[in-house]
């Protein structure tokens, strides 16, 4: 479940980064620098989800020598 949540957060984060970059390059009146906080929060959340999933899967793997 963490992998799915991380993937969704990462996709939306990059989509919002691209959208906001496009608004900035067009010099749109809708652009505000504060809008970059949401994609940053989503990026941090996705990294957290992937890390917790990695830790959980690392513990469950059998050690073979």
CSV table of C-alpha atoms in Angstrom, one decimal:
chain,number,residue,atom,x,y,z
A,1,UNK,CA,0.0,0.0,0.0
A,2,UNK,CA,2.9,2.4,0.7
A,3,UNK,CA,4.2,1.8,-2.8
A,4,UNK,CA,1.0,2.7,-4.4
A,5,UNK,CA,0.6,5.9,-2.2
A,6,UNK,CA,4.3,6.8,-2.9
A,7,UNK,CA,3.8,6.4,-6.7
A,8,UNK,CA,0.6,8.4,-6.7
A,9,UNK,CA,2.2,11.2,-4.7
A,10,UNK,CA,5.3,11.2,-6.9
A,11,UNK,CA,3.2,11.4,-10.1
A,12,UNK,CA,1.1,14.3,-8.8
A,13,UNK,CA,4.2,16.1,-7.5
A,14,UNK,CA,6.0,16.0,-10.9
A,15,UNK,CA,2.8,16.9,-12.7
A,16,UNK,CA,2.4,20.0,-10.5
A,17,UNK,CA,6.0,20.9,-10.9
A,18,UNK,CA,5.7,20.9,-14.7
A,19,UNK,CA,2.4,22.8,-14.6
A,20,UNK,CA,3.9,25.5,-12.3
A,21,UNK,CA,7.0,25.8,-14.4
A,22,UNK,CA,4.8,26.3,-17.4
A,23,UNK,CA,2.9,29.1,-15.6
A,24,UNK,CA,6.1,30.7,-14.6
A,25,UNK,CA,7.5,30.7,-18.1
A,26,UNK,CA,4.3,32.2,-19.5
A,27,UNK,CA,4.5,35.0,-17.0
A,28,UNK,CA,0.9,34.1,-16.1
A,29,UNK,CA,-1.0,36.1,-13.5
A,30,UNK,CA,-2.1,32.8,-11.9
A,31,UNK,CA,1.5,32.0,-11.0
A,32,UNK,CA,2.5,32.3,-7.3
A,33,UNK,CA,5.8,31.0,-5.8
A,34,UNK,CA,3.9,29.7,-2.8
A,35,UNK,CA,2.3,27.0,-5.0
A,36,UNK,CA,5.5,25.1,-5.0
A,37,UNK,CA,4.9,24.0,-1.4
A,38,UNK,CA,2.3,21.4,-2.3
A,39,UNK,CA,4.5,19.6,-4.8
A,40,UNK,CA,7.4,19.7,-2.4
A,41,UNK,CA,5.2,18.2,0.4
A,42,UNK,CA,4.0,15.5,-2.0
A,43,UNK,CA,7.6,14.7,-3.0
A,44,UNK,CA,8.7,14.4,0.7
A,45,UNK,CA,5.7,12.2,1.4
A,46,UNK,CA,6.4,9.9,-1.6
A,47,UNK,CA,10.0,9.5,-0.4
A,48,UNK,CA,8.8,8.6,3.1
A,49,UNK,CA,6.3,6.1,1.7
A,50,UNK,CA,9.0,4.4,-0.4
A,51,UNK,CA,11.4,4.4,2.5
A,52,UNK,CA,9.0,2.8,4.9
A,53,UNK,CA,8.0,0.2,2.3
A,54,UNK,CA,11.7,-0.6,1.8
A,55,UNK,CA,12.3,-1.0,5.5
A,56,UNK,CA,9.3,-3.3,5.8
A,57,UNK,CA,10.3,-5.4,2.9
A,58,UNK,CA,13.9,-5.6,4.0
A,59,UNK,CA,12.9,-7.1,7.3
A,60,UNK,CA,10.7,-9.7,5.7
A,61,UNK,CA,13.3,-11.0,3.3
A,62,UNK,CA,15.0,-14.2,4.3
A,63,UNK,CA,18.8,-14.1,4.6
A,64,UNK,CA,20.4,-16.6,2.4
A,65,UNK,CA,24.2,-17.3,2.3
